[in-house]
PDB file of C-alpha atoms and ligand atoms in Angstrom:
ATOM      1  CA  UNK A 159     180.632 105.304 152.552  1.00 94.00           C
ATOM      2  CA  UNK A 160     179.564 102.396 150.360  1.00 97.00           C
ATOM      3  CA  UNK A 161     176.562 102.114 148.049  1.00 98.00           C
ATOM      4  CA  UNK A 162     175.113  99.619 145.606  1.00 98.00           C
ATOM      5  CA  UNK A 163     174.467 100.796 142.068  1.00 98.00           C
ATOM      6  CA  UNK A 164     172.801  99.508 138.916  1.00 98.00           C
ATOM      7  CA  UNK A 165     173.353 101.145 135.543  1.00 96.00           C
ATOM      8  CA  UNK A 166     170.660  99.765 133.248  1.00 94.00           C
ATOM      9  CA  UNK A 167     171.293 100.619 129.602  1.00 89.00           C
ATOM     10  CA  UNK A 168     169.556  99.483 126.431  1.00 84.00           C
ATOM     11  CA  UNK A 169     171.668  96.349 126.073  1.00 86.00           C
ATOM     12  CA  UNK A 170     173.421  95.884 129.408  1.00 91.00           C
ATOM     13  CA  UNK A 171     173.039  96.099 133.163  1.00 95.00           C
ATOM     14  CA  UNK A 172     176.086  96.874 135.254  1.00 97.00           C
ATOM     15  CA  UNK A 173     175.792  96.038 138.952  1.00 98.00           C
ATOM     16  CA  UNK A 174     178.392  97.580 141.228  1.00 98.00           C
ATOM     17  CA  UNK A 175     179.408  98.409 144.733  1.00 98.00           C
ATOM     18  CA  UNK A 176     181.030 101.813 145.082  1.00 98.00           C
ATOM     19  CA  UNK A 177     182.851 103.447 147.935  1.00 97.00           C
ATOM     20  CA  UNK A 178     182.845 107.215 147.728  1.00 94.00           C
ATOM     21  CA  UNK A 179     184.518 108.045 144.398  1.00 96.00           C
ATOM     22  CA  UNK A 180     185.693 104.520 143.554  1.00 97.00           C
ATOM     23  CA  UNK A 181     184.000 101.492 141.984  1.00 98.00           C
ATOM     24  CA  UNK A 182     185.091  98.537 144.129  1.00 98.00           C
ATOM     25  CA  UNK A 183     183.562  95.676 142.127  1.00 97.00           C
ATOM     26  CA  UNK A 184     181.186  95.436 139.195  1.00 98.00           C
ATOM     27  CA  UNK A 185     179.486  92.814 137.049  1.00 97.00           C
ATOM     28  CA  UNK A 186     177.910  93.515 133.683  1.00 96.00           C
ATOM     29  CA  UNK A 187     175.039  91.408 132.329  1.00 94.00           C
ATOM     30  CA  UNK A 188     174.066  91.530 128.654  1.00 92.00           C
ATOM     31  CA  UNK A 189     170.316  92.169 128.463  1.00 88.00           C
ATOM     32  CA  UNK A 190     170.076  92.155 124.674  1.00 82.00           C
ATOM     33  CA  UNK A 191     167.127  90.276 123.224  1.00 76.00           C
ATOM     34  CA  UNK A 192     164.961  90.632 126.314  1.00 73.00           C
ATOM     35  CA  UNK A 193     162.064  93.060 126.222  1.00 76.00           C
ATOM     36  CA  UNK A 194     161.069  93.103 129.867  1.00 91.00           C
ATOM     37  CA  UNK A 195     162.804  94.122 133.076  1.00 94.00           C
ATOM     38  CA  UNK A 196     160.973  91.785 135.468  1.00 95.00           C
ATOM     39  CA  UNK A 197     162.909  88.631 134.433  1.00 93.00           C
ATOM     40  CA  UNK A 198     166.169  90.440 135.169  1.00 94.00           C
ATOM     41  CA  UNK A 199     165.370  91.551 138.693  1.00 96.00           C
ATOM     42  CA  UNK A 200     166.384  88.302 140.464  1.00 96.00           C
ATOM     43  CA  UNK A 201     169.636  88.272 138.466  1.00 96.00           C
ATOM     44  CA  UNK A 202     170.350  91.905 139.348  1.00 97.00           C
ATOM     45  CA  UNK A 203     169.769  91.186 143.036  1.00 97.00           C
ATOM     46  CA  UNK A 204     172.085  88.179 142.838  1.00 97.00           C
ATOM     47  CA  UNK A 205     174.800  90.211 141.069  1.00 97.00           C
ATOM     48  CA  UNK A 206     174.509  92.944 143.700  1.00 98.00           C
ATOM     49  CA  UNK A 207     174.873  90.386 146.487  1.00 97.00           C
ATOM     50  CA  UNK A 208     177.945  89.041 144.693  1.00 97.00           C
ATOM     51  CA  UNK A 209     179.706  92.403 144.259  1.00 98.00           C
ATOM     52  CA  UNK A 210     178.991  93.247 147.906  1.00 97.00           C
ATOM     53  CA  UNK A 211     180.506  89.927 148.971  1.00 97.00           C
ATOM     54  CA  UNK A 212     183.553  90.547 146.777  1.00 97.00           C
ATOM     55  CA  UNK A 213     184.037  93.868 148.557  1.00 97.00           C
ATOM     56  CA  UNK A 214     183.703  92.176 151.942  1.00 97.00           C
ATOM     57  CA  UNK A 215     180.515  94.088 152.699  1.00 96.00           C
ATOM     58  CA  UNK A 216     176.887  93.295 153.422  1.00 95.00           C
ATOM     59  CA  UNK A 217     174.162  95.157 151.502  1.00 95.00           C
ATOM     60  CA  UNK A 218     172.874  96.405 154.864  1.00 94.00           C
ATOM     61  CA  UNK A 219     176.165  98.294 155.345  1.00 95.00           C
ATOM     62  CA  UNK A 220     175.479 100.260 152.160  1.00 97.00           C
ATOM     63  CA  UNK A 221     173.693 103.613 151.975  1.00 97.00           C
ATOM     64  CA  UNK A 222     171.214 102.026 149.586  1.00 98.00           C
ATOM     65  CA  UNK A 223     170.765 101.055 145.949  1.00 98.00           C
ATOM     66  CA  UNK A 224     171.023 103.770 143.305  1.00 98.00           C
ATOM     67  CA  UNK A 225     169.266 102.573 140.156  1.00 98.00           C
ATOM     68  CA  UNK A 226     170.085 104.304 136.881  1.00 96.00           C
ATOM     69  CA  UNK A 227     167.367 103.757 134.254  1.00 95.00           C
ATOM     70  CA  UNK A 228     167.513 104.459 130.502  1.00 90.00           C
ATOM     71  CA  UNK A 229     164.135 106.198 130.298  1.00 88.00           C
ATOM     72  CA  UNK A 230     162.005 108.732 132.130  1.00 89.00           C
ATOM     73  CA  UNK A 231     161.549 108.175 135.845  1.00 94.00           C
ATOM     74  CA  UNK A 232     159.801 109.949 138.688  1.00 95.00           C
ATOM     75  CA  UNK A 233     162.429 110.156 141.391  1.00 95.00           C
ATOM     76  CA  UNK A 234     159.986 111.034 144.186  1.00 94.00           C
ATOM     77  CA  UNK A 235     157.739 107.990 143.716  1.00 94.00           C
ATOM     78  CA  UNK A 236     160.610 105.767 142.530  1.00 96.00           C
ATOM     79  CA  UNK A 237     158.621 104.785 139.437  1.00 95.00           C
ATOM     80  CA  UNK A 238     159.587 104.506 135.796  1.00 95.00           C
ATOM     81  CA  UNK A 239     157.212 106.776 133.849  1.00 92.00           C
ATOM     82  CA  UNK A 240     158.211 106.154 130.227  1.00 87.00           C
ATOM     83  CA  UNK A 241     160.347 103.657 128.354  1.00 85.00           C
ATOM     84  CA  UNK A 242     161.690 103.639 124.832  1.00 74.00           C
ATOM     85  CA  UNK A 243     160.762 100.236 123.358  1.00 75.00           C
ATOM     86  CA  UNK A 244     162.910  98.519 125.983  1.00 82.00           C
ATOM     87  CA  UNK A 245     161.897  97.234 129.440  1.00 91.00           C
ATOM     88  CA  UNK A 246     158.293  98.156 128.636  1.00 91.00           C
ATOM     89  CA  UNK A 247     157.044  96.476 131.805  1.00 95.00           C
ATOM     90  CA  UNK A 248     159.106  98.790 134.025  1.00 96.00           C
ATOM     91  CA  UNK A 249     156.346 101.386 134.728  1.00 96.00           C
ATOM     92  CA  UNK A 250     154.234  98.612 136.289  1.00 96.00           C
ATOM     93  CA  UNK A 251     156.995  97.258 138.537  1.00 97.00           C
ATOM     94  CA  UNK A 252     157.395  98.038 142.230  1.00 97.00           C
ATOM     95  CA  UNK A 253     161.156  98.441 142.101  1.00 97.00           C
ATOM     96  CA  UNK A 254     161.391  99.901 145.588  1.00 97.00           C
ATOM     97  CA  UNK A 255     159.517  96.873 146.965  1.00 97.00           C
ATOM     98  CA  UNK A 256     161.776  94.516 145.000  1.00 98.00           C
ATOM     99  CA  UNK A 257     164.887  96.218 146.401  1.00 98.00           C
ATOM    100  CA  UNK A 258     163.702  96.193 150.003  1.00 96.00           C
ATOM    101  CA  UNK A 259     162.644  92.576 149.749  1.00 97.00           C
ATOM    102  CA  UNK A 260     165.691  91.178 147.996  1.00 97.00           C
ATOM    103  CA  UNK A 261     168.450  93.401 149.409  1.00 97.00           C
ATOM    104  CA  UNK A 262     166.939  95.078 152.454  1.00 97.00           C
ATOM    105  CA  UNK A 263     168.237  98.509 151.544  1.00 97.00           C
ATOM    106  CA  UNK A 264     166.878 101.913 150.592  1.00 97.00           C
ATOM    107  CA  UNK A 265     166.095 102.446 146.888  1.00 98.00           C
ATOM    108  CA  UNK A 266     166.494 105.552 144.756  1.00 98.00           C
ATOM    109  CA  UNK A 267     166.063 105.758 140.976  1.00 98.00           C
ATOM    110  CA  UNK A 268     167.032 108.402 138.440  1.00 97.00           C
ATOM    111  CA  UNK A 269     167.467 108.563 134.675  1.00 94.00           C
ATOM    112  CA  UNK A 270     170.811 107.971 132.986  1.00 92.00           C
ATOM    113  CA  UNK A 271     171.510 111.582 132.028  1.00 94.00           C
ATOM    114  CA  UNK A 272     170.983 112.893 135.558  1.00 96.00           C
ATOM    115  CA  UNK A 273     173.023 110.033 137.016  1.00 97.00           C
ATOM    116  CA  UNK A 274     175.884 110.868 134.653  1.00 96.00           C
ATOM    117  CA  UNK A 275     175.736 114.498 135.736  1.00 97.00           C
ATOM    118  CA  UNK A 276     175.761 113.460 139.403  1.00 97.00           C
ATOM    119  CA  UNK A 277     178.797 111.290 138.760  1.00 98.00           C
ATOM    120  CA  UNK A 278     180.685 113.998 136.893  1.00 98.00           C
ATOM    121  CA  UNK A 279     179.833 116.540 139.598  1.00 97.00           C
ATOM    122  CA  UNK A 280     180.966 114.210 142.385  1.00 97.00           C
ATOM    123  CA  UNK A 281     184.011 112.574 140.864  1.00 97.00           C
ATOM    124  CA  UNK A 282     184.658 113.899 137.370  1.00 97.00           C
ATOM    125  CA  UNK A 283     184.860 116.953 135.134  1.00 98.00           C
ATOM    126  CA  UNK A 284     182.418 119.074 137.153  1.00 98.00           C
ATOM    127  CA  UNK A 285     183.802 118.283 140.610  1.00 97.00           C
ATOM    128  CA  UNK A 286     183.619 121.356 142.817  1.00 95.00           C
ATOM    129  CA  UNK A 287     180.844 122.991 140.780  1.00 97.00           C
ATOM    130  CA  UNK A 288     177.200 123.298 141.824  1.00 97.00           C
ATOM    131  CA  UNK A 289     175.754 124.893 138.684  1.00 98.00           C
ATOM    132  CA  UNK A 290     176.207 122.505 135.811  1.00 98.00           C
ATOM    133  CA  UNK A 291     174.693 121.700 132.436  1.00 98.00           C
ATOM    134  CA  UNK A 292     175.619 118.339 130.979  1.00 97.00           C
ATOM    135  CA  UNK A 293     175.102 117.500 127.312  1.00 97.00           C
ATOM    136  CA  UNK A 294     175.629 114.072 125.757  1.00 94.00           C
ATOM    137  CA  UNK A 295     176.197 113.998 122.007  1.00 95.00           C
ATOM    138  CA  UNK A 296     175.445 110.627 120.477  1.00 93.00           C
ATOM    139  CA  UNK A 297     172.627 109.002 118.515  1.00 91.00           C
ATOM    140  CA  UNK A 298     170.457 111.666 120.135  1.00 92.00           C
ATOM    141  CA  UNK A 299     171.359 114.629 122.323  1.00 94.00           C
ATOM    142  CA  UNK A 300     170.684 114.087 126.017  1.00 92.00           C
ATOM    143  CA  UNK A 301     171.437 116.060 129.097  1.00 94.00           C
ATOM    144  CA  UNK A 302     170.732 117.141 132.629  1.00 97.00           C
ATOM    145  CA  UNK A 303     171.012 120.237 134.765  1.00 98.00           C
ATOM    146  CA  UNK A 304     172.093 121.012 138.319  1.00 98.00           C
ATOM    147  CA  UNK A 305     171.319 124.388 139.894  1.00 97.00           C
ATOM    148  CA  UNK A 306     172.886 125.395 143.217  1.00 96.00           C
ATOM    149  CA  UNK A 307     173.808 121.791 143.976  1.00 96.00           C
ATOM    150  CA  UNK A 308     170.338 120.369 143.268  1.00 95.00           C
ATOM    151  CA  UNK A 309     169.339 118.301 140.257  1.00 96.00           C
ATOM    152  CA  UNK A 310     166.673 120.068 138.252  1.00 97.00           C
ATOM    153  CA  UNK A 311     163.722 117.683 137.884  1.00 96.00           C
ATOM    154  CA  UNK A 312     160.492 119.647 137.565  1.00 94.00           C
ATOM    155  CA  UNK A 313     156.847 118.660 137.894  1.00 92.00           C
ATOM    156  CA  UNK A 314     156.971 115.937 135.231  1.00 90.00           C
ATOM    157  CA  UNK A 315     160.661 114.978 135.647  1.00 90.00           C
ATOM    158  CA  UNK A 316     161.460 116.565 132.290  1.00 91.00           C
ATOM    159  CA  UNK A 317     163.126 119.776 133.461  1.00 95.00           C
ATOM    160  CA  UNK A 318     166.692 120.370 132.419  1.00 95.00           C
ATOM    161  CA  UNK A 319     167.079 117.257 130.299  1.00 92.00           C
ATOM    162  CA  UNK A 320     165.535 118.193 126.963  1.00 92.00           C
ATOM    163  CA  UNK A 321     168.458 120.234 125.656  1.00 92.00           C
ATOM    164  CA  UNK A 322     168.518 118.083 122.533  1.00 94.00           C
ATOM    165  CA  UNK A 323     165.034 119.335 121.776  1.00 95.00           C
ATOM    166  CA  UNK A 324     165.756 123.032 122.017  1.00 96.00           C
ATOM    167  CA  UNK A 325     164.793 124.470 118.636  1.00 96.00           C
ATOM    168  CA  UNK A 326     167.821 125.815 116.802  1.00 96.00           C
ATOM    169  CA  UNK A 327     166.108 126.304 113.417  1.00 96.00           C
ATOM    170  CA  UNK A 328     162.401 127.109 113.238  1.00 96.00           C
ATOM    171  CA  UNK A 329     162.335 126.258 109.529  1.00 96.00           C
ATOM    172  CA  UNK A 330     164.217 123.020 110.151  1.00 96.00           C
ATOM    173  CA  UNK A 331     163.553 119.299 110.136  1.00 96.00           C
ATOM    174  CA  UNK A 332     160.748 117.517 111.908  1.00 96.00           C
ATOM    175  CA  UNK A 333     162.096 115.861 115.046  1.00 95.00           C
ATOM    176  CA  UNK A 334     161.139 112.501 116.531  1.00 90.00           C
ATOM    177  CA  UNK A 335     159.643 114.450 119.450  1.00 90.00           C
ATOM    178  CA  UNK A 336     157.170 116.178 117.128  1.00 94.00           C
ATOM    179  CA  UNK A 337     158.769 119.623 117.186  1.00 96.00           C
ATOM    180  CA  UNK A 338     160.617 121.349 114.329  1.00 97.00           C
ATOM    181  CA  UNK A 339     164.314 122.157 114.079  1.00 97.00           C
ATOM    182  CA  UNK A 340     165.401 120.607 117.386  1.00 97.00           C
ATOM    183  CA  UNK A 341     169.163 120.453 117.939  1.00 97.00           C
ATOM    184  CA  UNK A 342     169.113 116.683 117.585  1.00 96.00           C
ATOM    185  CA  UNK A 343     167.041 116.804 114.405  1.00 97.00           C
ATOM    186  CA  UNK A 344     169.781 119.014 112.918  1.00 98.00           C
ATOM    187  CA  UNK A 345     172.965 117.472 114.355  1.00 98.00           C
ATOM    188  CA  UNK A 346     172.840 114.068 116.036  1.00 96.00           C
ATOM    189  CA  UNK A 347     173.664 110.510 115.034  1.00 96.00           C
ATOM    190  CA  UNK A 348     170.152 109.649 113.901  1.00 96.00           C
ATOM    191  CA  UNK A 349     169.666 112.774 111.753  1.00 97.00           C
ATOM    192  CA  UNK A 350     173.211 113.051 110.368  1.00 97.00           C
ATOM    193  CA  UNK A 351     172.674 110.845 107.268  1.00 97.00           C
ATOM    194  CA  UNK A 352     169.705 112.958 106.174  1.00 97.00           C
ATOM    195  CA  UNK A 353     171.566 116.200 106.875  1.00 97.00           C
ATOM    196  CA  UNK A 354     174.431 114.960 104.687  1.00 98.00           C
ATOM    197  CA  UNK A 355     172.157 113.746 101.876  1.00 97.00           C
ATOM    198  CA  UNK A 356     170.450 117.141 101.658  1.00 97.00           C
ATOM    199  CA  UNK A 357     173.767 118.991 101.381  1.00 97.00           C
ATOM    200  CA  UNK A 358     174.674 120.368  97.936  1.00 96.00           C
ATOM    201  CA  UNK A 359     177.050 118.135  95.904  1.00 97.00           C
ATOM    202  CA  UNK A 360     176.519 115.224  98.306  1.00 98.00           C
ATOM    203  CA  UNK A 361     176.768 112.746  95.405  1.00 97.00           C
ATOM    204  CA  UNK A 362     180.352 113.875  94.768  1.00 97.00           C
ATOM    205  CA  UNK A 363     181.395 113.273  98.380  1.00 98.00           C
ATOM    206  CA  UNK A 364     182.942 109.984  99.562  1.00 98.00           C
ATOM    207  CA  UNK A 365     180.270 110.132 102.291  1.00 97.00           C
ATOM    208  CA  UNK A 366     177.732 109.129  99.627  1.00 97.00           C
ATOM    209  CA  UNK A 367     179.559 105.782  99.230  1.00 97.00           C
ATOM    210  CA  UNK A 368     179.340 104.928 102.926  1.00 97.00           C
ATOM    211  CA  UNK A 369     176.814 102.342 104.068  1.00 95.00           C
ATOM    212  CA  UNK A 370     176.413 104.128 107.383  1.00 96.00           C
ATOM    213  CA  UNK A 371     177.143 107.837 107.750  1.00 97.00           C
ATOM    214  CA  UNK A 372     178.475 108.427 111.244  1.00 97.00           C
ATOM    215  CA  UNK A 373     180.224 111.343 112.936  1.00 97.00           C
ATOM    216  CA  UNK A 374     183.415 109.291 112.870  1.00 97.00           C
ATOM    217  CA  UNK A 375     183.186 109.116 109.055  1.00 97.00           C
ATOM    218  CA  UNK A 376     182.143 112.753 108.802  1.00 98.00           C
ATOM    219  CA  UNK A 377     185.165 113.969 110.780  1.00 98.00           C
ATOM    220  CA  UNK A 378     187.413 111.583 108.855  1.00 98.00           C
ATOM    221  CA  UNK A 379     186.422 112.984 105.457  1.00 98.00           C
ATOM    222  CA  UNK A 380     186.404 116.561 106.706  1.00 98.00           C
ATOM    223  CA  UNK A 381     189.996 116.051 107.904  1.00 98.00           C
ATOM    224  CA  UNK A 382     190.828 114.770 104.428  1.00 98.00           C
ATOM    225  CA  UNK A 383     189.475 117.966 102.864  1.00 98.00           C
ATOM    226  CA  UNK A 384     186.131 116.827 101.451  1.00 98.00           C
ATOM    227  CA  UNK A 385     184.066 119.993 101.026  1.00 98.00           C
ATOM    228  CA  UNK A 386     180.696 118.390 101.734  1.00 98.00           C
ATOM    229  CA  UNK A 387     182.006 116.836 104.963  1.00 98.00           C
ATOM    230  CA  UNK A 388     183.571 120.148 106.009  1.00 98.00           C
ATOM    231  CA  UNK A 389     180.310 121.994 105.373  1.00 98.00           C
ATOM    232  CA  UNK A 390     178.255 119.478 107.398  1.00 98.00           C
ATOM    233  CA  UNK A 391     180.845 119.408 110.199  1.00 98.00           C
ATOM    234  CA  UNK A 392     180.769 123.206 110.489  1.00 98.00           C
ATOM    235  CA  UNK A 393     176.975 123.169 110.456  1.00 98.00           C
ATOM    236  CA  UNK A 394     176.839 120.560 113.254  1.00 98.00           C
ATOM    237  CA  UNK A 395     179.333 122.524 115.345  1.00 98.00           C
ATOM    238  CA  UNK A 396     177.186 125.639 114.926  1.00 98.00           C
ATOM    239  CA  UNK A 397     174.049 123.716 115.943  1.00 98.00           C
ATOM    240  CA  UNK A 398     175.772 122.447 119.101  1.00 98.00           C
ATOM    241  CA  UNK A 399     177.043 125.950 119.766  1.00 98.00           C
ATOM    242  CA  UNK A 400     173.566 127.453 119.463  1.00 98.00           C
ATOM    243  CA  UNK A 401     172.072 124.766 121.726  1.00 98.00           C
ATOM    244  CA  UNK A 402     174.841 125.274 124.298  1.00 98.00           C
ATOM    245  CA  UNK A 403     174.253 129.028 124.388  1.00 98.00           C
ATOM    246  CA  UNK A 404     170.503 128.435 124.766  1.00 97.00           C
ATOM    247  CA  UNK A 405     171.183 126.079 127.691  1.00 98.00           C
ATOM    248  CA  UNK A 406     173.462 128.657 129.315  1.00 98.00           C
ATOM    249  CA  UNK A 407     170.810 131.350 128.937  1.00 98.00           C
ATOM    250  CA  UNK A 408     168.173 129.016 130.386  1.00 97.00           C
ATOM    251  CA  UNK A 409     170.049 127.605 133.388  1.00 98.00           C
ATOM    252  CA  UNK A 410     172.884 129.969 134.358  1.00 98.00           C
ATOM    253  CA  UNK A 411     175.608 127.309 134.763  1.00 98.00           C
ATOM    254  CA  UNK A 412     179.268 127.893 135.576  1.00 98.00           C
ATOM    255  CA  UNK A 413     180.300 124.888 133.538  1.00 98.00           C
ATOM    256  CA  UNK A 414     179.001 122.879 130.585  1.00 98.00           C
ATOM    257  CA  UNK A 415     180.178 119.254 130.476  1.00 98.00           C
ATOM    258  CA  UNK A 416     179.992 117.420 127.157  1.00 97.00           C
ATOM    259  CA  UNK A 417     179.909 113.641 126.983  1.00 96.00           C
ATOM    260  CA  UNK A 418     178.760 110.931 124.592  1.00 93.00           C
ATOM    261  CA  UNK A 419     180.401 109.044 121.755  1.00 92.00           C
ATOM    262  CA  UNK A 420     180.725 112.069 119.471  1.00 95.00           C
ATOM    263  CA  UNK A 421     183.167 113.582 121.989  1.00 96.00           C
ATOM    264  CA  UNK A 422     185.819 111.191 120.738  1.00 95.00           C
ATOM    265  CA  UNK A 423     186.509 114.268 118.638  1.00 96.00           C
ATOM    266  CA  UNK A 424     186.774 116.575 121.625  1.00 97.00           C
ATOM    267  CA  UNK A 425     189.918 118.047 120.065  1.00 97.00           C
ATOM    268  CA  UNK A 426     187.723 119.599 117.364  1.00 96.00           C
ATOM    269  CA  UNK A 427     184.497 120.154 119.269  1.00 98.00           C
ATOM    270  CA  UNK A 428     185.666 121.615 122.600  1.00 98.00           C
ATOM    271  CA  UNK A 429     187.708 124.574 121.293  1.00 98.00           C
ATOM    272  CA  UNK A 430     184.931 125.438 118.862  1.00 98.00           C
ATOM    273  CA  UNK A 431     182.241 125.399 121.558  1.00 98.00           C
ATOM    274  CA  UNK A 432     184.370 127.322 124.067  1.00 98.00           C
ATOM    275  CA  UNK A 433     184.949 130.060 121.470  1.00 98.00           C
ATOM    276  CA  UNK A 434     181.292 130.054 120.483  1.00 98.00           C
ATOM    277  CA  UNK A 435     180.184 130.372 124.106  1.00 98.00           C
ATOM    278  CA  UNK A 436     182.738 133.101 124.792  1.00 98.00           C
ATOM    279  CA  UNK A 437     181.412 135.051 121.838  1.00 98.00           C
ATOM    280  CA  UNK A 438     177.655 134.513 122.063  1.00 98.00           C
ATOM    281  CA  UNK A 439     176.588 133.648 125.625  1.00 98.00           C
ATOM    282  CA  UNK A 440     175.364 136.598 127.654  1.00 98.00           C
ATOM    283  CA  UNK A 441     177.210 136.099 130.931  1.00 98.00           C
ATOM    284  CA  UNK A 442     178.406 139.458 132.249  1.00 97.00           C
ATOM    285  CA  UNK A 443     179.725 137.746 135.417  1.00 97.00           C
ATOM    286  CA  UNK A 444     182.424 135.854 133.455  1.00 97.00           C
ATOM    287  CA  UNK A 445     182.913 132.963 131.051  1.00 97.00           C
ATOM    288  CA  UNK A 446     181.225 129.583 131.211  1.00 98.00           C
ATOM    289  CA  UNK A 447     183.785 126.783 131.108  1.00 98.00           C
ATOM    290  CA  UNK A 448     183.150 124.096 128.471  1.00 98.00           C
ATOM    291  CA  UNK A 449     184.744 120.755 129.340  1.00 98.00           C
ATOM    292  CA  UNK A 450     184.739 117.124 128.290  1.00 98.00           C
ATOM    293  CA  UNK A 451     183.203 114.493 130.566  1.00 98.00           C
ATOM    294  CA  UNK A 452     185.865 112.395 132.300  1.00 97.00           C
ATOM    295  CA  UNK A 453     184.142 109.295 133.622  1.00 97.00           C
ATOM    296  CA  UNK A 454     182.686 107.678 130.491  1.00 92.00           C
ATOM    297  CA  UNK A 455     180.614 104.599 131.294  1.00 90.00           C
ATOM    298  CA  UNK A 456     181.434 104.888 135.007  1.00 96.00           C
ATOM    299  CA  UNK A 457     179.702 108.253 135.442  1.00 96.00           C
ATOM    300  CA  UNK A 458     176.267 106.874 136.322  1.00 96.00           C
ATOM    301  CA  UNK A 459     177.653 104.399 138.875  1.00 97.00           C
ATOM    302  CA  UNK A 460     179.680 107.146 140.549  1.00 98.00           C
ATOM    303  CA  UNK A 461     176.495 109.192 140.859  1.00 97.00           C
ATOM    304  CA  UNK A 462     175.249 106.634 143.416  1.00 98.00           C
ATOM    305  CA  UNK A 463     176.553 108.330 146.568  1.00 97.00           C
ATOM    306  CA  UNK A 464     175.270 111.826 145.726  1.00 96.00           C
ATOM    307  CA  UNK A 465     171.894 110.354 144.684  1.00 97.00           C
ATOM    308  CA  UNK A 466     171.541 108.469 147.949  1.00 97.00           C
ATOM    309  CA  UNK A 467     173.060 110.915 150.422  1.00 94.00           C
ATOM    310  CA  UNK A 468     172.951 114.282 148.642  1.00 86.00           C
ATOM    311  CA  UNK A 469     175.693 116.598 147.432  1.00 74.00           C
ATOM    312  CA  UNK A 470     179.037 116.595 149.260  1.00 71.00           C
ATOM    313  CA  UNK A 471     179.880 119.448 151.617  1.00 65.00           C
ATOM    314  CA  UNK A 472     183.015 120.345 149.752  1.00 50.00           C
TER     315      UNK A 472
HETATM  316 ZN1  LIG B 504     162.857 117.241 119.283  1.00 52.17          ZN
END
């Protein structure tokens, strides 16, 4: 079965045609510098027509268009509900109408974290599982949840995707969401510089000489034996461990899939989290498997078929 897919990120839009678990053709447009989504819609439709033609298919032969959006969406009404200073016009757009008019196919929309989970469950690290928590570690901490083969969405489309805002420290830092001690306020790309600066002896660490403190730099200096970097690294691992256990207790998954740029250091993070989960998660039925996402930037596109036609039978 074929499907059209759009993965709309903060600075790019990838238009693709997929067939089952393979991406047949794709085109990526750079959307940097443009605030709105409306000017891009004709270009997206054109790119989708092009990739279909390259695959020797007509849009009408596809199961529909799966649209992955980098903000909050209401899947049922196919509307964007909240944006993050990018594509601010999206909540006012009739995307379903645009799709039917320009491509003549069915339209479904979901946010990027849920699309990535769908992709990983269909074609990646969580294939064969129906009870899945996905966590993406990057500038923030995102995620999504599937229970018994169904994406968890909830009344306001926020269910299962706010793992980064689980409190791990009630005396902790103020988060961008307004709460205190969220996992991402204690251990994510945006909060890492402040976490480092407030660590004892920071001034003596080579981290203090860096223009930008990133996880890549943190792991680098920790590997080299810098005590401040080691202390912050261990603290971040513990934060992610606590958040992972909280997610397991909340959603009863069989598997936790970790993605995002920070997982370049999966060799450090995965064994730590698996041990942490084995020790602290209350799962008398067995052990939750902690794995690394496999599909990278392709995950959302490969979520197109399950979004449009539902979970596979096997
Ligand atoms: Zn928060």
